Coordinates of C-alpha atoms in Angstrom, one line a residue:
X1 CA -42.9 9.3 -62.1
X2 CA -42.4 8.9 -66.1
X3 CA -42.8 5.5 -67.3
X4 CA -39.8 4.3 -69.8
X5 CA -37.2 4.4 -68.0
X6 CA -36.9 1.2 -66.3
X7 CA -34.1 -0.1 -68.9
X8 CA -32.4 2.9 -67.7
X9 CA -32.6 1.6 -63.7
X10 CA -31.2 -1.8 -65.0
X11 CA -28.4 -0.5 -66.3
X12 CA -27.4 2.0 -63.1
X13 CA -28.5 -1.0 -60.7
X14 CA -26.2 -2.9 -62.9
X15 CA -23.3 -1.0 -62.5
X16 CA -23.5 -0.4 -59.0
X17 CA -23.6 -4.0 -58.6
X18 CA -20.4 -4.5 -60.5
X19 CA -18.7 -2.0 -57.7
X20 CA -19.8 -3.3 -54.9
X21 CA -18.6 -6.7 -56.4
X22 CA -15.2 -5.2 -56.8
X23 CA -15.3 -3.7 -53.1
X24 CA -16.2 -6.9 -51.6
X25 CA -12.8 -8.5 -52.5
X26 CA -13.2 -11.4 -49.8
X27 CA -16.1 -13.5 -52.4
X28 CA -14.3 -17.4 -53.0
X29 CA -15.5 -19.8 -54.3
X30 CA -14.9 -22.5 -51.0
X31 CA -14.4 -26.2 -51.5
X32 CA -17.0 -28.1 -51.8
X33 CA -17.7 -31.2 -49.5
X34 CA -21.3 -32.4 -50.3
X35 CA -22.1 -31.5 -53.7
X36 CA -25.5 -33.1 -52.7
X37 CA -26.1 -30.8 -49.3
X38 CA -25.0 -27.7 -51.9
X39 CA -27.6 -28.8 -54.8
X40 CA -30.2 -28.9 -52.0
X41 CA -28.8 -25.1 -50.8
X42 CA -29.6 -23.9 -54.2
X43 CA -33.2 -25.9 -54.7
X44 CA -33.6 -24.3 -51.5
X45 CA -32.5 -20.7 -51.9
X46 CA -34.4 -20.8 -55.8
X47 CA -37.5 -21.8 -53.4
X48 CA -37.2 -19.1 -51.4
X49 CA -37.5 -16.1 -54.8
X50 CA -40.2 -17.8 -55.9
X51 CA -42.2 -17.7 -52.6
X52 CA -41.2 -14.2 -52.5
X53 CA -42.4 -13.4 -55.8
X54 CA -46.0 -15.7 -55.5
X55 CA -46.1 -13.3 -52.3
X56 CA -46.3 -10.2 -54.1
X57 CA -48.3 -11.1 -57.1
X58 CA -51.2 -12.1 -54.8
X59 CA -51.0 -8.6 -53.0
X60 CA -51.2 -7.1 -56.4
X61 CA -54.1 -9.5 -57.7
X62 CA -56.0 -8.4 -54.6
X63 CA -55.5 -5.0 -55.5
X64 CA -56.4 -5.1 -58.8
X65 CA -53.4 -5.0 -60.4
X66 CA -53.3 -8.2 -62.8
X67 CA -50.3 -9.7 -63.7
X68 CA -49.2 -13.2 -64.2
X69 CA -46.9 -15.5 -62.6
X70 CA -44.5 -15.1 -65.7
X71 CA -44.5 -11.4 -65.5
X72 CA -44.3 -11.3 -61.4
X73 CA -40.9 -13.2 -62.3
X74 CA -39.7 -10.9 -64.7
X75 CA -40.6 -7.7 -62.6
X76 CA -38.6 -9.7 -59.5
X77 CA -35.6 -10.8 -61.8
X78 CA -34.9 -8.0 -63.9
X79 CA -35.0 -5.5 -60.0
X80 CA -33.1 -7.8 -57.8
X81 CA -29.5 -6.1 -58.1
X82 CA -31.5 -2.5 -57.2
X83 CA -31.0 -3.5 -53.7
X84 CA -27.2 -2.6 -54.4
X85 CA -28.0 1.3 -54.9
X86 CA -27.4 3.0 -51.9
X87 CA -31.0 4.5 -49.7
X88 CA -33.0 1.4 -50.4
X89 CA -35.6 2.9 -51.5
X90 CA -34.9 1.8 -55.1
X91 CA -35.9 -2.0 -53.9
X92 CA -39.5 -0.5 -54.1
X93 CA -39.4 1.9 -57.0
X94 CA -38.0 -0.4 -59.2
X95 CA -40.9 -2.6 -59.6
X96 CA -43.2 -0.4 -59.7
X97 CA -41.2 1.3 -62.8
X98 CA -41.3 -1.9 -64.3
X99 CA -45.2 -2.6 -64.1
X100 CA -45.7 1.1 -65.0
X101 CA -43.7 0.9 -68.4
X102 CA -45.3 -2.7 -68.8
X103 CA -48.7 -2.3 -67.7
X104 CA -49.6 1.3 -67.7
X105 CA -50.4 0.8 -63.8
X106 CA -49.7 3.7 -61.8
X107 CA -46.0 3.9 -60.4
X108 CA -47.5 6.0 -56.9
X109 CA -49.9 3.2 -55.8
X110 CA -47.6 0.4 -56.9
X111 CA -45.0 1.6 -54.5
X112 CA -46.8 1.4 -51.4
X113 CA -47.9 -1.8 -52.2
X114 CA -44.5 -2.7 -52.8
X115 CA -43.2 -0.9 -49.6
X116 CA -46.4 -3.0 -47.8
X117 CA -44.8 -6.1 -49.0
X118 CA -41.1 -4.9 -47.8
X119 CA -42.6 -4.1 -43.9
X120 CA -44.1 -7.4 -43.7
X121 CA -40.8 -9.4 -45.2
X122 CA -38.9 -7.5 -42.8
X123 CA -41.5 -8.5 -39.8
X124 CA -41.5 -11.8 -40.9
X125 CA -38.0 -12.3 -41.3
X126 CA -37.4 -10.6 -37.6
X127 CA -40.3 -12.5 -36.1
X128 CA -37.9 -16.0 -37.4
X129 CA -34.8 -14.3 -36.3
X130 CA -36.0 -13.8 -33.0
X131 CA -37.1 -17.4 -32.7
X132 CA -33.9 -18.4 -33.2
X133 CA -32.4 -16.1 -30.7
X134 CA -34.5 -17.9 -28.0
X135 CA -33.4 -21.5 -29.1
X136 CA -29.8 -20.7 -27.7
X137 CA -29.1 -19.9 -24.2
X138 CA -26.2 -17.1 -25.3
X139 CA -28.3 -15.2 -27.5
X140 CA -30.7 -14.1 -25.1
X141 CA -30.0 -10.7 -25.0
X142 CA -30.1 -10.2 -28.5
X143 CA -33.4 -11.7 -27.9
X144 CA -34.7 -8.1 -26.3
X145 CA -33.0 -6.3 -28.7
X146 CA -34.7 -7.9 -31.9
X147 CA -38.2 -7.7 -30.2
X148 CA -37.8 -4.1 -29.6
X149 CA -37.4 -3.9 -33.3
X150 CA -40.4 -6.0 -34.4
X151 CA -42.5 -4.1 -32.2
X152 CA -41.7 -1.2 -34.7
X153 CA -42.5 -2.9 -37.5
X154 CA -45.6 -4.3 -36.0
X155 CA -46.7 -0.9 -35.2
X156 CA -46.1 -0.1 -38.4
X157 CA -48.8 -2.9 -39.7
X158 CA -51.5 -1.6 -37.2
X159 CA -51.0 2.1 -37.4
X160 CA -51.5 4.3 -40.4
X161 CA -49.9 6.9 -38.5
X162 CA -46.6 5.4 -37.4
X163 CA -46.4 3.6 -41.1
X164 CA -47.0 7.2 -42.9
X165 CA -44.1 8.2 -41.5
X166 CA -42.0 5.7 -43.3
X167 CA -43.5 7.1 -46.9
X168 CA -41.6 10.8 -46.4
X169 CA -38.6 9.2 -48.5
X170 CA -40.8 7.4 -50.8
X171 CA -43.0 10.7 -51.3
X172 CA -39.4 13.0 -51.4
X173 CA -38.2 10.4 -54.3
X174 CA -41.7 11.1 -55.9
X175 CA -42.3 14.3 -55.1
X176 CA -45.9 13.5 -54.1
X177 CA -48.1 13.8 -51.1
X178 CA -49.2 9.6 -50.5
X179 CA -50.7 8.2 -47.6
X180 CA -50.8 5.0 -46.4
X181 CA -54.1 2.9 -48.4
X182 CA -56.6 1.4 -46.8
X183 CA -53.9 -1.3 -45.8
X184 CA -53.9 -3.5 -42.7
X185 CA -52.8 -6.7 -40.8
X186 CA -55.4 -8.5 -41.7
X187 CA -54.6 -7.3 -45.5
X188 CA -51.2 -8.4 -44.7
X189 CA -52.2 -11.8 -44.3
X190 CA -52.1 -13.0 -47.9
X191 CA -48.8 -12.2 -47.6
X192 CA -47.3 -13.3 -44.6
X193 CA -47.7 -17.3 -45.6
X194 CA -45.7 -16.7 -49.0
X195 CA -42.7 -14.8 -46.7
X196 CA -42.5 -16.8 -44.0
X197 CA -42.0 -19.7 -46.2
X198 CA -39.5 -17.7 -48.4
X199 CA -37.4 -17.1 -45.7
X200 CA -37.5 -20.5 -43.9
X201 CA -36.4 -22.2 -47.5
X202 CA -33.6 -19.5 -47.4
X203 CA -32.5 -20.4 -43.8
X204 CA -32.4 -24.1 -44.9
X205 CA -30.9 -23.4 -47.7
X206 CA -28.1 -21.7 -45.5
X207 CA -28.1 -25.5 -43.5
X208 CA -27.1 -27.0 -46.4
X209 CA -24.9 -24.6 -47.4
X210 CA -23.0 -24.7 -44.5
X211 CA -23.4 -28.4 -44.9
X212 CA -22.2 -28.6 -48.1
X213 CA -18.9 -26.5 -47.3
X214 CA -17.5 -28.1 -43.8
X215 CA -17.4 -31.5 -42.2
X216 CA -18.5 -29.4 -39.4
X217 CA -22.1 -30.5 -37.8
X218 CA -24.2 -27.7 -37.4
X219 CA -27.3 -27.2 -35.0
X220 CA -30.8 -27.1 -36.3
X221 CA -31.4 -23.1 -35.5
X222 CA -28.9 -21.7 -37.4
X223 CA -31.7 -21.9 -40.1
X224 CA -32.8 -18.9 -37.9
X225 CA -29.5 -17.1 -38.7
X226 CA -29.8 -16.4 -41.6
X227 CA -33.5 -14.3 -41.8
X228 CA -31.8 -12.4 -38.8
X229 CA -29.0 -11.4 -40.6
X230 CA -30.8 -10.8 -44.1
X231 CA -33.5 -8.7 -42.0
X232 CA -30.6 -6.3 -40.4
X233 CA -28.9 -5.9 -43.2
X234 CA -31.7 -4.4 -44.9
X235 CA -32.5 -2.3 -42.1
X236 CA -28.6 -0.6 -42.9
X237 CA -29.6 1.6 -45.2
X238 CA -26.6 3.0 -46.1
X239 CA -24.8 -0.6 -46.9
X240 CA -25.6 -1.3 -50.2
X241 CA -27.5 -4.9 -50.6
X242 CA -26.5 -5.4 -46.4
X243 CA -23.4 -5.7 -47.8
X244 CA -21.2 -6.5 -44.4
X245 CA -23.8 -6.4 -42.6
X246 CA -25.1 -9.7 -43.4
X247 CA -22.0 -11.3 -43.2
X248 CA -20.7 -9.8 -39.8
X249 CA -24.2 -10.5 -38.7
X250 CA -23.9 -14.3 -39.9
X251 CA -20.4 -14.6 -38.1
X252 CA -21.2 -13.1 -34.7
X253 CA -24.1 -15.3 -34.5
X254 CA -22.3 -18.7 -35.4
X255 CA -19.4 -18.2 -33.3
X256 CA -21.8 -17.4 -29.9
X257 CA -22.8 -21.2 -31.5
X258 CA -19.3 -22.3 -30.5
X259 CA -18.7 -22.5 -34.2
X260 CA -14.8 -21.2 -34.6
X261 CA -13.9 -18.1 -36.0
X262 CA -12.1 -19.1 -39.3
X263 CA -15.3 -21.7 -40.1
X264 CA -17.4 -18.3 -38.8
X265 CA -16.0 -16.4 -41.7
X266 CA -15.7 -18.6 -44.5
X267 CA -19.6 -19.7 -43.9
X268 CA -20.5 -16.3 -44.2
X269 CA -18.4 -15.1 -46.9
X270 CA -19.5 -18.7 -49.1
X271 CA -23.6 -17.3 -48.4
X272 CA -23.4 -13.6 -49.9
X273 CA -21.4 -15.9 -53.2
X274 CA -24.7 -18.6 -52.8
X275 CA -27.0 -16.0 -52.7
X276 CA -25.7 -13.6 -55.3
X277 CA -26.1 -16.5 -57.1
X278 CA -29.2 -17.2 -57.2
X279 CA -29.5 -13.6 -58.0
X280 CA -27.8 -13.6 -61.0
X281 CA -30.4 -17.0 -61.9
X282 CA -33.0 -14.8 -61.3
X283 CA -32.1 -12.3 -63.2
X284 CA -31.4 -13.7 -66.1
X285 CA -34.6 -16.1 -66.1
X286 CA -36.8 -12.3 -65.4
X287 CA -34.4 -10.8 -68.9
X288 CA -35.8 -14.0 -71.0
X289 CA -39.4 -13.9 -69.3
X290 CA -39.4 -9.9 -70.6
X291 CA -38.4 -10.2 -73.8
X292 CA -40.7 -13.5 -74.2
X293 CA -43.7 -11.3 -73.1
X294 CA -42.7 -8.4 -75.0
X295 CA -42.2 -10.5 -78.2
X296 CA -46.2 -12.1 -77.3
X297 CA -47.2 -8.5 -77.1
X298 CA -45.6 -7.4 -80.7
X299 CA -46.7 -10.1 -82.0
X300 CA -50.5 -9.4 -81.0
X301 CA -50.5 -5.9 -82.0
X302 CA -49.2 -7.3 -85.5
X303 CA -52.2 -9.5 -85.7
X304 CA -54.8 -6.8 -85.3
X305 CA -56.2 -5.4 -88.2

């Protein structure tokens, strides 16, 4: 993979954001009841990128690859909206694009750390949803379902051979011949902390969301929902960013709550708006963390003699 052309990726991930934006034409801005409950939905959800992002960075520090807290955000920020190209696979390349133009690191291993990470955020976030599953009486059978799918993914944390077979599109994109690292569940550990906690501050950030929006009272589990949802609608590789997904996901789940169908909708339509959000906050704080560490670096290379 060549290195410089990661202000290229912006700009396509960019645009395809801006379609899917005009696609999803049912994003409205709902009333608010609680601004407090929708302040605490946004400390929450802010929470939950940073978790996600200390998460990574220690992966990469136990591999070696040194980068700071600073430059962890910026890699995160300036790659979030490549979840919005279609195949997915650009949530992993992405970083690693960045860290190769930035750091000279090569783009090969840094993607099957990244993809490492991805697996265990996935488990993790299926390992919540399922809990949540189990805390209502008429989500049961979704129960089964959902552990059939983490026992993929766990297999996928203990066996090289199953988890190899998840790098052929990685290894089609670059047109190489990887194998899975010496990477295992104990490995996995540094991580799992960091994502669980990322996505239990996202879930309660959905709480208050929902909180913030209704004068509905809402039971404790639906913190659970949202994990499952985000978790699925990753696994739908062909929807761009879970777009749908998440939302029919979200819906489905909070009207087997007894919640009604119009409240159903409007929660799930308000979390893609809260979370995009936060998205574009992220973003922008990884843009000014770049150009702050790029100016440091110009400015060193100035200095020498």
């Amino acid at each position: 993979m060549k290195t410089g052309w990661h202000k290229y990726f912006i700009y396509f991930s960019l645009i395809f954001l801006i379609v899917v934006l005009y696609k999803a034409d049912y994003l409205e801005i709902p009333r608010i009841h609680s601004p407090g409950s929708l302040f605490l939905a946004f400390v929450c959800l802010l929470g939950g990128f940073l978790s996600n992002t200390l998460a990574q960075q220690r992966l990469l520090e136990k591999h070696s690859f040194h980068i700071g807290v600073r430059q962890a955000l910026a890699m995160e920020g300036l790659n979030i909206f490549s979840k919005y190209i279609p195949g997915k696979v650009w949530m992993i390349m992405g970083k690693a694009m960045y860290l190769a133009d930035k750091k000279k690191y090569p783009a090969g291993e840094l993607s099957l750390l990244f993809l490492h990470v991805h697996v265990v955020a996935l488990w993790c976030g299926l390992l919540l949803g399922i809990c949540g599953l189990w805390m209502n009486d008429a989500l049961h059978l979704l129960s089964w379902m959902g552990l059939g799918v983490l026992g993929l993914f766990t297999l996928m944390l203990l066996s090289k051979t199953v988890y190899n077979l998840f790098l052929i599109p990685v290894n089609k994109v670059l047109k190489k011949n990887y194998h899975l690292p010496d990477l295992d569940f104990a490995k996995s550990m540094v991580l799992i902390p960091w994502l669980l906690g990322g996505w239990i501050l996202w879930g309660c950030g959905f709480f208050f969301l929902a909180a913030s929006i209704t004068n509905q009272v809402f039971p404790f589990s639906i913190i659970f929902c949202f994990p499952l949802a985000g978790t699925l609608g990753i696994l739908f590789v062909f929807a761009p960013g879970g777009i749908g997904i998440r939302e029919g996901i979200i819906t489905g789940y909070l009207m087997l709550l007894n919640i009604s169908l119009p409240v159903a909708i409007m929660v799930s339509a308000s979390s893609r708006l809260w979370f995009l959000a936060g998205e574009f906050f992220l973003f922008i704080s990884g843009y000014l963390l770049s150009r702050r560490e790029d100016g440091r670096l110009a400015s060193r290379k100035q200095i020498k003699p």
